[in-house]
Amino acid sequence: MSAPTKTHPELSAVFNKDEERVNWHDETLWWIRQKRDKSANSIPEWEVLREKASQIKSNALSNLAGYLVSFEEKAKANGIIVHWAADAQEHNQIVHQILQKHGIRQLVKSKSMLTEECHLNEYLEKQGLEVIDSDLGERIVQLAKEPPSHIVLPCIHKKKEEIGDLFHQYLGVAAGTSDPQILTEAARVHLRETFLTRKAALTGVNFAIAETGEFVVCTNEGNADMGAHLADVHIACMGIEKIIPKRKHLGVFLRLLARSATGQPITTYSSHFKKPRAGQEMHLVLVDNGRTIQMGREDFRASLKCIRCGACMNTCPVYRRSGGHSYHNAISGPIGAILAPNLDREKYADLPFASTLCGSCTNVCPVKIDIHQQLYKWRQVIVQEGYATSAKKMSMKIMNYTLSSPGVYRTAGKAGRWVLKYIPFAVNNHFNPWYKQRDMPEVPKESFGEWYKKNVK
Amino acid sequence: MSRDKILAALRQNQPELVPLPAAMPLERVEILELQAKFKAMAEGIGSTVHLVDEFAAIHPLITARFSGEKRIVSTIKELVSAGIPAFEFDSDPHSYEDVDVAIFKSNLGVAENSALWLTEDQMGIRVLPFITQHIVMVVPLSAIVPDMHTAYQKIGEAEYDFGTFIAGPSKTADIEQSLILGAHGPRSMTIFIYA
Amino acid sequence: MKRVGLFIPCYVDQFYPNAGIATYQLLKKLGLDVTYPTGQTCCGQPMANSGFEHLTQDCNQLFVDNFAEFDYIVSPSGSCVLHVKEHLHTEKSEEKAAAVRTKVYELVEFLVDILQVKNLKAKFPHKVGLHQSCHGQRGLLLTQMSELVAPYFSKPQQLLAQVEGLELIDLKREDECCGFGGTFCVVEEAVSVKMGKDRVKDHLVNGAEYITGADMSCLMHMEGILKRENSKVKVLHIAEILNAG
């Protein structure tokens, strides 16, 4: 597996060169966190609801094979064509084959983090097909030739002036336009034309119901519905962990999803697709891509409960100040940092370390994934599997030797405060990252141990 | 075959069966309180709400509000008149691209988020509630329930080919978190609650 | 009389002896039998949080050897205490380690929950900003967390309210992380510094003369920023304020 060209610390250092922009990014996301708080606080039973959601997901995961079989059976009876994909490549091939069968070369796609994970757009474009993302934020990053920086708010890192420039270049909007109302209207006109002319639409899936074989797609813009209801072929793609047992469980999840994501009481549309409309072909692709492996890792299994609300990103003080792209993975933020190492430990070795383990992510998670505990556990796995850099390994060994023997500790302490050399905030004494922007603590005349010896014993 | 591989891997890796939790208790709320809550939530997300004493009061309000619009369709036959033509089915969904106003009857509204439930048979055609420039929803007061748990209890095991909860006009805040109504779907939503 | 073992984290011992001294004096004032086992070094958290938990065996054994005999183990650091509670295991004496995990307390929780201190005789006539250190708050539940829909409480505030003349300032973000995070502060230097600057700024714009908290590591981080900015605002461990006057 390939190592990334740049790591999270490097990419966030670049992001932090423009402090004003970091402030803006941080404040924007904090505002969404505050909306989430307000919304959650309007539900007195919020914490019970989170617990129920978590337990329903525990049940769903513990019987996932059974639920998938039941879902497939019902979905087929409903007239949906069900496909299974072991990995990203197979998923992309399935989608491609469906389009080929119908001689379709243009696809309109609503938000699906799974297709980002599988890099479907790149794949189809290489085969000469055209994909247009219809979620406004996704369309914007697509025009900018960037990946989304956030799973719910794909272009949260972009300023309206930059979006205006893109729309000027690609959609013919007057130069210098930055009014969100005008820009949104331009996108509406452009994408309506797209919806009306595409024969195939691809959507994601928020929830799939084992009991009925239906699946639910949530959007605010209505883009999933516009695409699906106008197209001859509807392809829905989902990770296998999206299954919930019963229809009534949607009551729990739909109360949590939008409130956690943006503070809205519910998304504008929660569409339940059960059967294709007359004359339409409906496909559903069930994708593994590492999920069955994660299921086998007891410490990390709960990460499969994720309903992709993005609350952990909005609350994460690191995410807010480093931007989604610094995570160099389709899913960024704390949840991305516990999902990514499952797929590639070497490439994503840096991500579990991109956290102070403050625990805020765990507290906002609507399905109560112990995100910060999993970050800690991934660190242990990554080090034990040998992906920690050798420099870090050396300093840790020296530190451990010093700290585990009081004799050495005292001597080192006296001999100019060994801590200055080896404690984490000053690990690298050649080029001390602490001192670049922070002063060192003043060295007192005596340590506590010395004071105690003199004054107490 | 991937299907069998995936299922085998899951059977090997999934934990012991964890039981489902008990359901959330269902709230019982006064109907007037529900009406007030629904209205506040709907207005909070950009819908316009009219509380009317009887069904007959709805028609003139729709005509007054949308008289300037070119293509109006009603899926509610009681509201059809010279000014409000009835919905006519065309199997090509594209034929509805120029609809300005579409009128629907919902039999389930949720007070906690102002979502209204529509199934395909109430839509005329699936695309209509999304493609129309403005959406009008008519819902009896007695159809409003407190929350999503009660809503799904009411939906129960109902058969539908397609169903959706709609809460407000289509919207986006993707550009610097500025809330804009009218993303791809309706630019406005007007709700009539009748006693 | 119950015996208290004083656990002074390595960096407090070396850099902030006054926080340790204040903790010792405060516990003595409250009439406790306090001992500082001189063989102690560190809880092993810096290594474990960096993914080297497997190297902490010797460290853990040393901790157990030093503290197993006490009724209570008290420390002026929420983060180190949380680490001991969650991760202290030894191959040789796991039973003792288990006991240590249950009787280790951060100073504030010890004062509020065990001693139930209601009337501290302390005086500190200054405007003070309280930093909620994450491990103390979210790990040890010293203060209710802003993410949860749950009744508010704050143990450090409960104690600071007993200090004569002290005025606690309000913060715009009541419980955001300062960005220290152990090795995070050097590995992720850019983000860590930015988090520190933002946290300090919240205290400064709201008029703090002192920033306090139950974890010296966060305060050390903020002090590094304050000093670099030539600010007159000082950091003080909460023990030093509770022991003042």
PDB file of C-alpha atoms in Angstrom, chain A residues 294-440:
ATOM      1  CA  GLN A 294     -13.723  -4.177  10.875  1.00  0.00           C
ATOM      2  CA  MET A 295     -16.595  -6.308  12.173  1.00  0.00           C
ATOM      3  CA  GLY A 296     -13.998  -8.814  13.354  1.00  0.00           C
ATOM      4  CA  ARG A 297     -12.008  -6.214  15.302  1.00  0.00           C
ATOM      5  CA  GLU A 298     -13.768  -6.119  18.623  1.00  0.00           C
ATOM      6  CA  ASP A 299     -12.172  -2.816  19.633  1.00  0.00           C
ATOM      7  CA  PHE A 300     -13.241  -1.076  16.441  1.00  0.00           C
ATOM      8  CA  ARG A 301     -16.489  -2.823  15.532  1.00  0.00           C
ATOM      9  CA  ALA A 302     -18.642  -0.011  16.942  1.00  0.00           C
ATOM     10  CA  SER A 303     -17.287   2.344  14.273  1.00  0.00           C
ATOM     11  CA  LEU A 304     -19.689   0.522  11.933  1.00  0.00           C
ATOM     12  CA  LYS A 305     -22.590   2.107  13.807  1.00  0.00           C
ATOM     13  CA  CYS A 306     -21.813   5.462  12.192  1.00  0.00           C
ATOM     14  CA  ILE A 307     -24.783   7.139  10.469  1.00  0.00           C
ATOM     15  CA  ARG A 308     -22.571   9.791   8.793  1.00  0.00           C
ATOM     16  CA  CYS A 309     -24.010  12.849  10.517  1.00  0.00           C
ATOM     17  CA  GLY A 310     -20.688  14.699  10.756  1.00  0.00           C
ATOM     18  CA  ALA A 311     -21.273  15.912  14.337  1.00  0.00           C
ATOM     19  CA  CYS A 312     -17.861  14.617  15.416  1.00  0.00           C
ATOM     20  CA  MET A 313     -16.217  16.815  12.793  1.00  0.00           C
ATOM     21  CA  ASN A 314     -18.095  19.942  13.771  1.00  0.00           C
ATOM     22  CA  THR A 315     -17.185  19.556  17.419  1.00  0.00           C
ATOM     23  CA  CYS A 316     -13.586  18.434  16.898  1.00  0.00           C
ATOM     24  CA  PRO A 317     -11.212  21.267  17.839  1.00  0.00           C
ATOM     25  CA  VAL A 318      -8.557  19.701  15.613  1.00  0.00           C
ATOM     26  CA  TYR A 319     -10.814  19.262  12.591  1.00  0.00           C
ATOM     27  CA  ARG A 320     -12.044  22.837  12.896  1.00  0.00           C
ATOM     28  CA  ARG A 321      -8.461  24.083  12.788  1.00  0.00           C
ATOM     29  CA  SER A 322      -7.005  21.733  10.219  1.00  0.00           C
ATOM     30  CA  GLY A 323      -9.745  21.358   7.600  1.00  0.00           C
ATOM     31  CA  GLY A 324     -11.132  18.159   6.129  1.00  0.00           C
ATOM     32  CA  HIS A 325      -8.501  17.793   3.433  1.00  0.00           C
ATOM     33  CA  SER A 326      -5.749  17.428   6.027  1.00  0.00           C
ATOM     34  CA  TYR A 327      -7.129  13.947   6.730  1.00  0.00           C
ATOM     35  CA  HIS A 328      -6.324  12.856   3.139  1.00  0.00           C
ATOM     36  CA  ASN A 329      -9.198  10.356   3.237  1.00  0.00           C
ATOM     37  CA  ALA A 330     -12.745  10.358   1.816  1.00  0.00           C
ATOM     38  CA  ILE A 331     -14.107  10.529   5.354  1.00  0.00           C
ATOM     39  CA  SER A 332     -12.324  13.133   7.444  1.00  0.00           C
ATOM     40  CA  GLY A 333     -12.445  14.099  11.100  1.00  0.00           C
ATOM     41  CA  PRO A 334     -12.523  11.791  14.122  1.00  0.00           C
ATOM     42  CA  ILE A 335     -14.748   9.137  12.534  1.00  0.00           C
ATOM     43  CA  GLY A 336     -12.566   9.100   9.417  1.00  0.00           C
ATOM     44  CA  ALA A 337      -9.538   8.649  11.642  1.00  0.00           C
ATOM     45  CA  ILE A 338     -10.951   5.445  13.138  1.00  0.00           C
ATOM     46  CA  LEU A 339     -12.346   4.082   9.852  1.00  0.00           C
ATOM     47  CA  ALA A 340      -9.344   4.732   7.615  1.00  0.00           C
ATOM     48  CA  PRO A 341      -6.717   2.588   9.422  1.00  0.00           C
ATOM     49  CA  ASN A 342      -8.930  -0.430   8.856  1.00  0.00           C
ATOM     50  CA  LEU A 343      -8.278  -0.071   5.129  1.00  0.00           C
ATOM     51  CA  ASP A 344      -4.616   0.939   5.121  1.00  0.00           C
ATOM     52  CA  ARG A 345      -2.566   1.169   8.301  1.00  0.00           C
ATOM     53  CA  GLU A 346       0.510   2.602   6.649  1.00  0.00           C
ATOM     54  CA  LYS A 347      -1.174   5.301   4.629  1.00  0.00           C
ATOM     55  CA  TYR A 348      -3.368   6.439   7.495  1.00  0.00           C
ATOM     56  CA  ALA A 349      -0.963   5.831  10.402  1.00  0.00           C
ATOM     57  CA  ASP A 350      -0.988   9.565  11.154  1.00  0.00           C
ATOM     58  CA  LEU A 351      -4.765   9.932  11.547  1.00  0.00           C
ATOM     59  CA  PRO A 352      -5.360   8.391  14.996  1.00  0.00           C
ATOM     60  CA  PHE A 353      -2.662  10.769  16.258  1.00  0.00           C
ATOM     61  CA  ALA A 354      -4.478  13.809  14.845  1.00  0.00           C
ATOM     62  CA  SER A 355      -6.411  14.213  18.091  1.00  0.00           C
ATOM     63  CA  THR A 356      -5.894  15.422  21.645  1.00  0.00           C
ATOM     64  CA  LEU A 357      -8.268  12.658  22.821  1.00  0.00           C
ATOM     65  CA  CYS A 358     -10.465  15.387  24.302  1.00  0.00           C
ATOM     66  CA  GLY A 359     -13.531  13.166  23.934  1.00  0.00           C
ATOM     67  CA  SER A 360     -15.976  15.722  22.568  1.00  0.00           C
ATOM     68  CA  CYS A 361     -16.595  13.545  19.483  1.00  0.00           C
ATOM     69  CA  THR A 362     -17.773  10.651  21.626  1.00  0.00           C
ATOM     70  CA  ASN A 363     -20.222  12.928  23.444  1.00  0.00           C
ATOM     71  CA  VAL A 364     -21.920  14.267  20.335  1.00  0.00           C
ATOM     72  CA  CYS A 365     -22.067  10.947  18.487  1.00  0.00           C
ATOM     73  CA  PRO A 366     -25.764  10.069  18.060  1.00  0.00           C
ATOM     74  CA  VAL A 367     -25.024   6.344  18.131  1.00  0.00           C
ATOM     75  CA  LYS A 368     -22.511   6.634  20.975  1.00  0.00           C
ATOM     76  CA  ILE A 369     -19.412   5.340  19.205  1.00  0.00           C
ATOM     77  CA  ASP A 370     -16.478   5.549  21.633  1.00  0.00           C
ATOM     78  CA  ILE A 371     -14.505   7.479  19.044  1.00  0.00           C
ATOM     79  CA  HIS A 372     -11.727   8.849  21.245  1.00  0.00           C
ATOM     80  CA  GLN A 373     -11.182   5.488  22.901  1.00  0.00           C
ATOM     81  CA  GLN A 374     -10.835   3.912  19.460  1.00  0.00           C
ATOM     82  CA  LEU A 375      -8.313   6.582  18.473  1.00  0.00           C
ATOM     83  CA  TYR A 376      -6.251   5.589  21.509  1.00  0.00           C
ATOM     84  CA  LYS A 377      -6.546   1.911  20.626  1.00  0.00           C
ATOM     85  CA  TRP A 378      -5.576   2.468  16.976  1.00  0.00           C
ATOM     86  CA  ARG A 379      -2.433   4.214  18.199  1.00  0.00           C
ATOM     87  CA  GLN A 380      -1.430   1.054  20.033  1.00  0.00           C
ATOM     88  CA  VAL A 381      -2.139  -1.113  16.963  1.00  0.00           C
ATOM     89  CA  ILE A 382      -0.261   1.192  14.611  1.00  0.00           C
ATOM     90  CA  VAL A 383       2.819   1.286  16.840  1.00  0.00           C
ATOM     91  CA  GLN A 384       2.795  -2.458  17.451  1.00  0.00           C
ATOM     92  CA  GLU A 385       2.516  -3.138  13.749  1.00  0.00           C
ATOM     93  CA  GLY A 386       5.597  -1.005  13.216  1.00  0.00           C
ATOM     94  CA  TYR A 387       4.173   2.092  11.558  1.00  0.00           C
ATOM     95  CA  ALA A 388       5.486   4.582  14.108  1.00  0.00           C
ATOM     96  CA  THR A 389       8.424   6.533  12.798  1.00  0.00           C
ATOM     97  CA  SER A 390      11.787   5.399  14.135  1.00  0.00           C
ATOM     98  CA  ALA A 391      12.617   8.789  15.674  1.00  0.00           C
ATOM     99  CA  LYS A 392       9.503   8.671  17.782  1.00  0.00           C
ATOM    100  CA  LYS A 393      10.283   5.110  18.759  1.00  0.00           C
ATOM    101  CA  MET A 394      13.754   6.032  20.017  1.00  0.00           C
ATOM    102  CA  SER A 395      12.637   8.907  22.160  1.00  0.00           C
ATOM    103  CA  MET A 396       9.885   6.777  23.644  1.00  0.00           C
ATOM    104  CA  LYS A 397      12.356   4.064  24.619  1.00  0.00           C
ATOM    105  CA  ILE A 398      14.659   6.561  26.276  1.00  0.00           C
ATOM    106  CA  MET A 399      11.738   8.120  28.080  1.00  0.00           C
ATOM    107  CA  ASN A 400      10.505   4.765  29.285  1.00  0.00           C
ATOM    108  CA  TYR A 401      13.947   3.806  30.564  1.00  0.00           C
ATOM    109  CA  THR A 402      14.183   7.085  32.450  1.00  0.00           C
ATOM    110  CA  LEU A 403      10.694   7.015  33.876  1.00  0.00           C
ATOM    111  CA  SER A 404      10.710   3.413  34.994  1.00  0.00           C
ATOM    112  CA  SER A 405      13.817   3.739  37.146  1.00  0.00           C
ATOM    113  CA  PRO A 406      13.739   6.324  39.918  1.00  0.00           C
ATOM    114  CA  GLY A 407      17.535   6.442  40.145  1.00  0.00           C
ATOM    115  CA  VAL A 408      18.029   7.493  36.577  1.00  0.00           C
ATOM    116  CA  TYR A 409      15.068   9.862  36.855  1.00  0.00           C
ATOM    117  CA  ARG A 410      16.537  11.732  39.825  1.00  0.00           C
ATOM    118  CA  THR A 411      20.010  11.923  38.340  1.00  0.00           C
ATOM    119  CA  ALA A 412      18.694  13.046  35.011  1.00  0.00           C
ATOM    120  CA  GLY A 413      16.486  15.535  36.799  1.00  0.00           C
ATOM    121  CA  LYS A 414      19.407  17.035  38.618  1.00  0.00           C
ATOM    122  CA  ALA A 415      21.627  16.970  35.593  1.00  0.00           C
ATOM    123  CA  GLY A 416      19.786  19.794  33.953  1.00  0.00           C
ATOM    124  CA  ARG A 417      16.222  18.514  34.019  1.00  0.00           C
ATOM    125  CA  TRP A 418      16.134  15.546  31.687  1.00  0.00           C
ATOM    126  CA  VAL A 419      12.532  16.425  30.996  1.00  0.00           C
ATOM    127  CA  LEU A 420      13.653  19.257  28.774  1.00  0.00           C
ATOM    128  CA  LYS A 421      15.085  16.637  26.492  1.00  0.00           C
ATOM    129  CA  TYR A 422      12.710  13.754  26.653  1.00  0.00           C
ATOM    130  CA  ILE A 423       9.275  14.716  27.850  1.00  0.00           C
ATOM    131  CA  PRO A 424       6.784  14.827  24.963  1.00  0.00           C
ATOM    132  CA  PHE A 425       6.457  18.567  24.721  1.00  0.00           C
ATOM    133  CA  ALA A 426      10.175  18.682  23.974  1.00  0.00           C
ATOM    134  CA  VAL A 427      10.912  15.343  22.369  1.00  0.00           C
ATOM    135  CA  ASN A 428      13.039  16.706  19.594  1.00  0.00           C
ATOM    136  CA  ASN A 429      15.790  18.819  21.086  1.00  0.00           C
ATOM    137  CA  HIS A 430      17.388  19.636  17.730  1.00  0.00           C
ATOM    138  CA  PHE A 431      14.385  21.373  16.359  1.00  0.00           C
ATOM    139  CA  ASN A 432      11.994  21.841  19.212  1.00  0.00           C
ATOM    140  CA  PRO A 433       8.420  22.206  17.939  1.00  0.00           C
ATOM    141  CA  TRP A 434       7.251  23.369  21.354  1.00  0.00           C
ATOM    142  CA  TYR A 435       9.532  26.358  21.367  1.00  0.00           C
ATOM    143  CA  LYS A 436       8.647  27.587  17.880  1.00  0.00           C
ATOM    144  CA  GLN A 437       5.530  29.356  19.069  1.00  0.00           C
ATOM    145  CA  ARG A 438       5.495  28.717  22.836  1.00  0.00           C
ATOM    146  CA  ASP A 439       7.859  29.505  25.680  1.00  0.00           C
ATOM    147  CA  MET A 440       9.294  26.720  27.783  1.00  0.00           C
TER     148      MET A 440
END
